[in-house]
């Protein structure tokens, strides 16, 4: 399956528990320029709540989220 959203960087946080996927994503977003898209892969079910809240509070745009077989994928556009 091809990615529906083109990403500028990808972070694999599989196997990490809350809050590590979000913390690593924040660090990665800090390195990226405004407008860049970060794709995050996580296996922690709590990451759905975390990434939705983070995008809303930080002002980043959660372009898409997917879940398939316990693997969560998020595409975040940095403001």
PDB file of N, CA and C in Angstrom:
ATOM      1  N   UNK A   1       0.838  -1.192   0.000  1.00  0.00           N
ATOM      2  CA  UNK A   1       0.000   0.000   0.000  1.00  0.00           C
ATOM      3  C   UNK A   1       0.877   1.248   0.000  1.00  0.00           C
ATOM      4  N   UNK A   2       0.555   2.190  -0.818  1.00  0.00           N
ATOM      5  CA  UNK A   2       1.346   3.417  -0.866  1.00  0.00           C
ATOM      6  C   UNK A   2       0.793   4.429   0.125  1.00  0.00           C
ATOM      7  N   UNK A   3       1.658   5.288   0.599  1.00  0.00           N
ATOM      8  CA  UNK A   3       1.235   6.315   1.545  1.00  0.00           C
ATOM      9  C   UNK A   3       0.302   7.296   0.855  1.00  0.00           C
ATOM     10  N   UNK A   4      -0.825   7.607   1.481  1.00  0.00           N
ATOM     11  CA  UNK A   4      -1.756   8.559   0.884  1.00  0.00           C
ATOM     12  C   UNK A   4      -1.259  10.000   0.993  1.00  0.00           C
ATOM     13  N   UNK A   5      -0.352  10.246   1.912  1.00  0.00           N
ATOM     14  CA  UNK A   5       0.176  11.583   2.131  1.00  0.00           C
ATOM     15  C   UNK A   5       1.693  11.521   1.987  1.00  0.00           C
ATOM     16  N   UNK A   6       2.262  12.399   1.184  1.00  0.00           N
ATOM     17  CA  UNK A   6       3.709  12.450   1.026  1.00  0.00           C
ATOM     18  C   UNK A   6       4.310  13.000   2.316  1.00  0.00           C
ATOM     19  N   UNK A   7       5.358  12.333   2.818  1.00  0.00           N
ATOM     20  CA  UNK A   7       5.965  12.817   4.056  1.00  0.00           C
ATOM     21  C   UNK A   7       7.416  13.222   3.807  1.00  0.00           C
ATOM     22  N   UNK A   8       7.877  14.178   4.605  1.00  0.00           N
ATOM     23  CA  UNK A   8       9.251  14.673   4.514  1.00  0.00           C
ATOM     24  C   UNK A   8      10.183  13.889   5.430  1.00  0.00           C
ATOM     25  N   UNK A   9       9.612  13.286   6.468  1.00  0.00           N
ATOM     26  CA  UNK A   9      10.398  12.498   7.413  1.00  0.00           C
ATOM     27  C   UNK A   9       9.490  11.428   7.996  1.00  0.00           C
ATOM     28  N   UNK A  10      10.118  10.336   8.452  1.00  0.00           N
ATOM     29  CA  UNK A  10       9.355   9.228   9.017  1.00  0.00           C
ATOM     30  C   UNK A  10       9.989   8.808  10.333  1.00  0.00           C
ATOM     31  N   UNK A  11       9.148   8.541  11.315  1.00  0.00           N
ATOM     32  CA  UNK A  11       9.599   8.122  12.635  1.00  0.00           C
ATOM     33  C   UNK A  11       8.921   6.806  12.977  1.00  0.00           C
ATOM     34  N   UNK A  12       9.714   5.778  13.248  1.00  0.00           N
ATOM     35  CA  UNK A  12       9.163   4.493  13.654  1.00  0.00           C
ATOM     36  C   UNK A  12       9.282   4.379  15.167  1.00  0.00           C
ATOM     37  N   UNK A  13       8.145   4.530  15.852  1.00  0.00           N
ATOM     38  CA  UNK A  13       8.111   4.434  17.312  1.00  0.00           C
ATOM     39  C   UNK A  13       7.451   3.132  17.750  1.00  0.00           C
ATOM     40  N   UNK A  14       7.503   2.121  16.887  1.00  0.00           N
ATOM     41  CA  UNK A  14       6.919   0.821  17.204  1.00  0.00           C
ATOM     42  C   UNK A  14       7.571   0.240  18.445  1.00  0.00           C
ATOM     43  N   UNK A  15       6.757  -0.360  19.300  1.00  0.00           N
ATOM     44  CA  UNK A  15       7.271  -1.014  20.498  1.00  0.00           C
ATOM     45  C   UNK A  15       7.484  -0.074  21.674  1.00  0.00           C
ATOM     46  N   UNK A  16       7.338   1.230  21.450  1.00  0.00           N
ATOM     47  CA  UNK A  16       7.509   2.200  22.534  1.00  0.00           C
ATOM     48  C   UNK A  16       6.162   2.498  23.178  1.00  0.00           C
ATOM     49  N   UNK A  17       6.172   2.646  24.486  1.00  0.00           N
ATOM     50  CA  UNK A  17       4.943   2.950  25.213  1.00  0.00           C
ATOM     51  C   UNK A  17       4.836   4.440  25.496  1.00  0.00           C
ATOM     52  N   UNK A  18       3.606   4.884  25.700  1.00  0.00           N
ATOM     53  CA  UNK A  18       3.299   6.264  26.045  1.00  0.00           C
ATOM     54  C   UNK A  18       4.193   6.698  27.217  1.00  0.00           C
ATOM     55  N   UNK A  19       4.797   7.867  27.184  1.00  0.00           N
ATOM     56  CA  UNK A  19       4.633   8.940  26.195  1.00  0.00           C
ATOM     57  C   UNK A  19       5.748   8.980  25.157  1.00  0.00           C
ATOM     58  N   UNK A  20       6.553   7.938  25.046  1.00  0.00           N
ATOM     59  CA  UNK A  20       7.728   7.987  24.168  1.00  0.00           C
ATOM     60  C   UNK A  20       7.422   8.247  22.692  1.00  0.00           C
ATOM     61  N   UNK A  21       6.382   7.640  22.092  1.00  0.00           N
ATOM     62  CA  UNK A  21       6.128   7.965  20.672  1.00  0.00           C
ATOM     63  C   UNK A  21       5.892   9.459  20.460  1.00  0.00           C
ATOM     64  N   UNK A  22       5.144  10.070  21.360  1.00  0.00           N
ATOM     65  CA  UNK A  22       4.857  11.502  21.227  1.00  0.00           C
ATOM     66  C   UNK A  22       6.106  12.345  21.471  1.00  0.00           C
ATOM     67  N   UNK A  23       6.894  11.991  22.477  1.00  0.00           N
ATOM     68  CA  UNK A  23       8.120  12.753  22.762  1.00  0.00           C
ATOM     69  C   UNK A  23       9.083  12.693  21.588  1.00  0.00           C
ATOM     70  N   UNK A  24       9.237  11.515  21.006  1.00  0.00           N
ATOM     71  CA  UNK A  24      10.137  11.378  19.859  1.00  0.00           C
ATOM     72  C   UNK A  24       9.601  12.158  18.655  1.00  0.00           C
ATOM     73  N   UNK A  25       8.284  12.161  18.487  1.00  0.00           N
ATOM     74  CA  UNK A  25       7.685  12.915  17.385  1.00  0.00           C
ATOM     75  C   UNK A  25       7.910  14.417  17.578  1.00  0.00           C
ATOM     76  N   UNK A  26       7.784  14.886  18.820  1.00  0.00           N
ATOM     77  CA  UNK A  26       8.010  16.306  19.085  1.00  0.00           C
ATOM     78  C   UNK A  26       9.449  16.690  18.747  1.00  0.00           C
ATOM     79  N   UNK A  27      10.392  15.849  19.132  1.00  0.00           N
ATOM     80  CA  UNK A  27      11.803  16.122  18.825  1.00  0.00           C
ATOM     81  C   UNK A  27      12.043  16.152  17.323  1.00  0.00           C
ATOM     82  N   UNK A  28      11.437  15.222  16.617  1.00  0.00           N
ATOM     83  CA  UNK A  28      11.602  15.158  15.166  1.00  0.00           C
ATOM     84  C   UNK A  28      10.960  16.380  14.500  1.00  0.00           C
ATOM     85  N   UNK A  29       9.786  16.789  14.966  1.00  0.00           N
ATOM     86  CA  UNK A  29       9.128  17.979  14.402  1.00  0.00           C
ATOM     87  C   UNK A  29       9.980  19.226  14.616  1.00  0.00           C
ATOM     88  N   UNK A  30      10.683  19.296  15.748  1.00  0.00           N
ATOM     89  CA  UNK A  30      11.544  20.455  16.024  1.00  0.00           C
ATOM     90  C   UNK A  30      12.634  20.607  14.970  1.00  0.00           C
ATOM     91  N   UNK A  31      13.072  19.497  14.392  1.00  0.00           N
ATOM     92  CA  UNK A  31      14.136  19.537  13.388  1.00  0.00           C
ATOM     93  C   UNK A  31      13.620  19.941  12.003  1.00  0.00           C
ATOM     94  N   UNK A  32      12.317  19.798  11.799  1.00  0.00           N
ATOM     95  CA  UNK A  32      11.749  20.015  10.473  1.00  0.00           C
ATOM     96  C   UNK A  32      11.312  21.468  10.276  1.00  0.00           C
ATOM     97  N   UNK A  33      11.334  21.932   9.027  1.00  0.00           N
ATOM     98  CA  UNK A  33      10.848  23.295   8.751  1.00  0.00           C
ATOM     99  C   UNK A  33       9.322  23.340   8.783  1.00  0.00           C
ATOM    100  N   UNK A  34       8.772  24.517   8.942  1.00  0.00           N
ATOM    101  CA  UNK A  34       7.318  24.689   8.904  1.00  0.00           C
ATOM    102  C   UNK A  34       6.766  24.171   7.594  1.00  0.00           C
ATOM    103  N   UNK A  35       5.629  23.501   7.669  1.00  0.00           N
ATOM    104  CA  UNK A  35       4.997  22.957   6.476  1.00  0.00           C
ATOM    105  C   UNK A  35       5.418  21.535   6.163  1.00  0.00           C
ATOM    106  N   UNK A  36       6.472  21.049   6.825  1.00  0.00           N
ATOM    107  CA  UNK A  36       6.937  19.681   6.584  1.00  0.00           C
ATOM    108  C   UNK A  36       5.956  18.684   7.199  1.00  0.00           C
ATOM    109  N   UNK A  37       5.909  17.490   6.612  1.00  0.00           N
ATOM    110  CA  UNK A  37       5.010  16.445   7.095  1.00  0.00           C
ATOM    111  C   UNK A  37       5.839  15.312   7.684  1.00  0.00           C
ATOM    112  N   UNK A  38       5.485  14.936   8.914  1.00  0.00           N
ATOM    113  CA  UNK A  38       6.131  13.833   9.611  1.00  0.00           C
ATOM    114  C   UNK A  38       5.157  12.674   9.698  1.00  0.00           C
ATOM    115  N   UNK A  39       5.614  11.499   9.255  1.00  0.00           N
ATOM    116  CA  UNK A  39       4.821  10.278   9.403  1.00  0.00           C
ATOM    117  C   UNK A  39       5.355   9.537  10.623  1.00  0.00           C
ATOM    118  N   UNK A  40       4.448   9.168  11.522  1.00  0.00           N
ATOM    119  CA  UNK A  40       4.824   8.446  12.731  1.00  0.00           C
ATOM    120  C   UNK A  40       4.133   7.090  12.721  1.00  0.00           C
ATOM    121  N   UNK A  41       4.897   6.043  13.033  1.00  0.00           N
ATOM    122  CA  UNK A  41       4.359   4.695  13.172  1.00  0.00           C
ATOM    123  C   UNK A  41       4.489   4.316  14.639  1.00  0.00           C
ATOM    124  N   UNK A  42       3.384   3.889  15.247  1.00  0.00           N
ATOM    125  CA  UNK A  42       3.392   3.533  16.658  1.00  0.00           C
ATOM    126  C   UNK A  42       2.545   2.276  16.874  1.00  0.00           C
ATOM    127  N   UNK A  43       2.821   1.578  17.977  1.00  0.00           N
ATOM    128  CA  UNK A  43       2.037   0.390  18.317  1.00  0.00           C
ATOM    129  C   UNK A  43       1.301   0.563  19.636  1.00  0.00           C
ATOM    130  N   UNK A  44       1.468   1.692  20.290  1.00  0.00           N
ATOM    131  CA  UNK A  44       0.797   1.965  21.554  1.00  0.00           C
ATOM    132  C   UNK A  44      -0.601   2.517  21.275  1.00  0.00           C
ATOM    133  N   UNK A  45      -1.636   1.812  21.753  1.00  0.00           N
ATOM    134  CA  UNK A  45      -3.021   2.237  21.507  1.00  0.00           C
ATOM    135  C   UNK A  45      -3.298   3.623  22.085  1.00  0.00           C
ATOM    136  N   UNK A  46      -2.610   4.002  23.150  1.00  0.00           N
ATOM    137  CA  UNK A  46      -2.787   5.317  23.755  1.00  0.00           C
ATOM    138  C   UNK A  46      -2.280   6.446  22.871  1.00  0.00           C
ATOM    139  N   UNK A  47      -1.522   6.097  21.844  1.00  0.00           N
ATOM    140  CA  UNK A  47      -0.958   7.133  20.978  1.00  0.00           C
ATOM    141  C   UNK A  47      -2.052   7.877  20.217  1.00  0.00           C
ATOM    142  N   UNK A  48      -3.193   7.239  19.960  1.00  0.00           N
ATOM    143  CA  UNK A  48      -4.283   7.927  19.251  1.00  0.00           C
ATOM    144  C   UNK A  48      -4.716   9.166  20.023  1.00  0.00           C
ATOM    145  N   UNK A  49      -4.999   8.971  21.282  1.00  0.00           N
ATOM    146  CA  UNK A  49      -5.421  10.097  22.134  1.00  0.00           C
ATOM    147  C   UNK A  49      -4.307  11.138  22.205  1.00  0.00           C
ATOM    148  N   UNK A  50      -3.063  10.665  22.394  1.00  0.00           N
ATOM    149  CA  UNK A  50      -1.930  11.576  22.547  1.00  0.00           C
ATOM    150  C   UNK A  50      -1.714  12.445  21.307  1.00  0.00           C
ATOM    151  N   UNK A  51      -1.727  11.823  20.138  1.00  0.00           N
ATOM    152  CA  UNK A  51      -1.432  12.580  18.918  1.00  0.00           C
ATOM    153  C   UNK A  51      -2.564  13.539  18.563  1.00  0.00           C
ATOM    154  N   UNK A  52      -3.811  13.143  18.816  1.00  0.00           N
ATOM    155  CA  UNK A  52      -4.935  14.054  18.561  1.00  0.00           C
ATOM    156  C   UNK A  52      -4.831  15.282  19.459  1.00  0.00           C
ATOM    157  N   UNK A  53      -4.575  15.060  20.741  1.00  0.00           N
ATOM    158  CA  UNK A  53      -4.476  16.173  21.700  1.00  0.00           C
ATOM    159  C   UNK A  53      -3.261  17.042  21.383  1.00  0.00           C
ATOM    160  N   UNK A  54      -2.134  16.413  21.067  1.00  0.00           N
ATOM    161  CA  UNK A  54      -0.915  17.166  20.757  1.00  0.00           C
ATOM    162  C   UNK A  54      -1.121  18.069  19.542  1.00  0.00           C
ATOM    163  N   UNK A  55      -1.720  17.531  18.485  1.00  0.00           N
ATOM    164  CA  UNK A  55      -1.942  18.328  17.274  1.00  0.00           C
ATOM    165  C   UNK A  55      -2.843  19.524  17.590  1.00  0.00           C
ATOM    166  N   UNK A  56      -3.886  19.284  18.366  1.00  0.00           N
ATOM    167  CA  UNK A  56      -4.823  20.358  18.710  1.00  0.00           C
ATOM    168  C   UNK A  56      -4.139  21.424  19.571  1.00  0.00           C
ATOM    169  N   UNK A  57      -3.400  20.991  20.585  1.00  0.00           N
ATOM    170  CA  UNK A  57      -2.784  21.935  21.519  1.00  0.00           C
ATOM    171  C   UNK A  57      -1.597  22.676  20.912  1.00  0.00           C
ATOM    172  N   UNK A  58      -0.802  21.977  20.099  1.00  0.00           N
ATOM    173  CA  UNK A  58       0.398  22.592  19.527  1.00  0.00           C
ATOM    174  C   UNK A  58       0.095  23.337  18.232  1.00  0.00           C
ATOM    175  N   UNK A  59      -1.094  23.098  17.660  1.00  0.00           N
ATOM    176  CA  UNK A  59      -1.468  23.792  16.437  1.00  0.00           C
ATOM    177  C   UNK A  59      -1.011  23.092  15.166  1.00  0.00           C
ATOM    178  N   UNK A  60      -0.383  21.918  15.311  1.00  0.00           N
ATOM    179  CA  UNK A  60       0.008  21.165  14.119  1.00  0.00           C
ATOM    180  C   UNK A  60      -1.238  20.543  13.494  1.00  0.00           C
ATOM    181  N   UNK A  61      -1.145  20.207  12.238  1.00  0.00           N
ATOM    182  CA  UNK A  61      -2.285  19.637  11.533  1.00  0.00           C
ATOM    183  C   UNK A  61      -2.124  18.124  11.444  1.00  0.00           C
ATOM    184  N   UNK A  62      -3.076  17.389  12.032  1.00  0.00           N
ATOM    185  CA  UNK A  62      -3.091  15.932  11.912  1.00  0.00           C
ATOM    186  C   UNK A  62      -3.793  15.630  10.594  1.00  0.00           C
ATOM    187  N   UNK A  63      -2.995  15.373   9.560  1.00  0.00           N
ATOM    188  CA  UNK A  63      -3.540  15.218   8.209  1.00  0.00           C
ATOM    189  C   UNK A  63      -4.316  13.924   8.058  1.00  0.00           C
ATOM    190  N   UNK A  64      -3.818  12.885   8.706  1.00  0.00           N
ATOM    191  CA  UNK A  64      -4.437  11.566   8.547  1.00  0.00           C
ATOM    192  C   UNK A  64      -3.972  10.666   9.672  1.00  0.00           C
ATOM    193  N   UNK A  65      -4.821   9.734  10.047  1.00  0.00           N
ATOM    194  CA  UNK A  65      -4.403   8.677  10.964  1.00  0.00           C
ATOM    195  C   UNK A  65      -5.027   7.378  10.503  1.00  0.00           C
ATOM    196  N   UNK A  66      -4.275   6.301  10.676  1.00  0.00           N
ATOM    197  CA  UNK A  66      -4.729   4.968  10.267  1.00  0.00           C
ATOM    198  C   UNK A  66      -4.384   3.978  11.370  1.00  0.00           C
ATOM    199  N   UNK A  67      -5.194   2.927  11.449  1.00  0.00           N
ATOM    200  CA  UNK A  67      -4.876   1.814  12.348  1.00  0.00           C
ATOM    201  C   UNK A  67      -5.128   0.537  11.581  1.00  0.00           C
ATOM    202  N   UNK A  68      -4.135  -0.347  11.621  1.00  0.00           N
ATOM    203  CA  UNK A  68      -4.272  -1.623  10.930  1.00  0.00           C
ATOM    204  C   UNK A  68      -3.507  -2.671  11.716  1.00  0.00           C
ATOM    205  N   UNK A  69      -4.221  -3.637  12.258  1.00  0.00           N
ATOM    206  CA  UNK A  69      -3.583  -4.730  12.981  1.00  0.00           C
ATOM    207  C   UNK A  69      -2.755  -4.280  14.176  1.00  0.00           C
ATOM    208  N   UNK A  70      -3.236  -3.277  14.874  1.00  0.00           N
ATOM    209  CA  UNK A  70      -2.516  -2.800  16.061  1.00  0.00           C
ATOM    210  C   UNK A  70      -1.365  -1.860  15.770  1.00  0.00           C
ATOM    211  N   UNK A  71      -1.214  -1.469  14.494  1.00  0.00           N
ATOM    212  CA  UNK A  71      -0.183  -0.495  14.114  1.00  0.00           C
ATOM    213  C   UNK A  71      -0.885   0.806  13.743  1.00  0.00           C
ATOM    214  N   UNK A  72      -0.446   1.875  14.377  1.00  0.00           N
ATOM    215  CA  UNK A  72      -1.044   3.190  14.167  1.00  0.00           C
ATOM    216  C   UNK A  72      -0.088   4.041  13.342  1.00  0.00           C
ATOM    217  N   UNK A  73      -0.654   4.762  12.377  1.00  0.00           N
ATOM    218  CA  UNK A  73       0.153   5.668  11.545  1.00  0.00           C
ATOM    219  C   UNK A  73      -0.478   7.052  11.595  1.00  0.00           C
ATOM    220  N   UNK A  74       0.386   8.050  11.736  1.00  0.00           N
ATOM    221  CA  UNK A  74      -0.069   9.438  11.820  1.00  0.00           C
ATOM    222  C   UNK A  74       0.748  10.288  10.868  1.00  0.00           C
ATOM    223  N   UNK A  75       0.101  11.228  10.231  1.00  0.00           N
ATOM    224  CA  UNK A  75       0.782  12.207   9.391  1.00  0.00           C
ATOM    225  C   UNK A  75       0.508  13.588   9.992  1.00  0.00           C
ATOM    226  N   UNK A  76       1.564  14.233  10.449  1.00  0.00           N
ATOM    227  CA  UNK A  76       1.448  15.548  11.081  1.00  0.00           C
ATOM    228  C   UNK A  76       2.157  16.598  10.232  1.00  0.00           C
ATOM    229  N   UNK A  77       1.458  17.706   9.971  1.00  0.00           N
ATOM    230  CA  UNK A  77       2.091  18.832   9.266  1.00  0.00           C
ATOM    231  C   UNK A  77       2.468  19.872  10.302  1.00  0.00           C
ATOM    232  N   UNK A  78       3.741  20.220  10.310  1.00  0.00           N
ATOM    233  CA  UNK A  78       4.236  21.216  11.263  1.00  0.00           C
ATOM    234  C   UNK A  78       3.761  22.605  10.874  1.00  0.00           C
ATOM    235  N   UNK A  79       3.350  23.372  11.885  1.00  0.00           N
ATOM    236  CA  UNK A  79       2.931  24.755  11.624  1.00  0.00           C
ATOM    237  C   UNK A  79       4.144  25.654  11.567  1.00  0.00           C
TER     238      UNK A  79
END
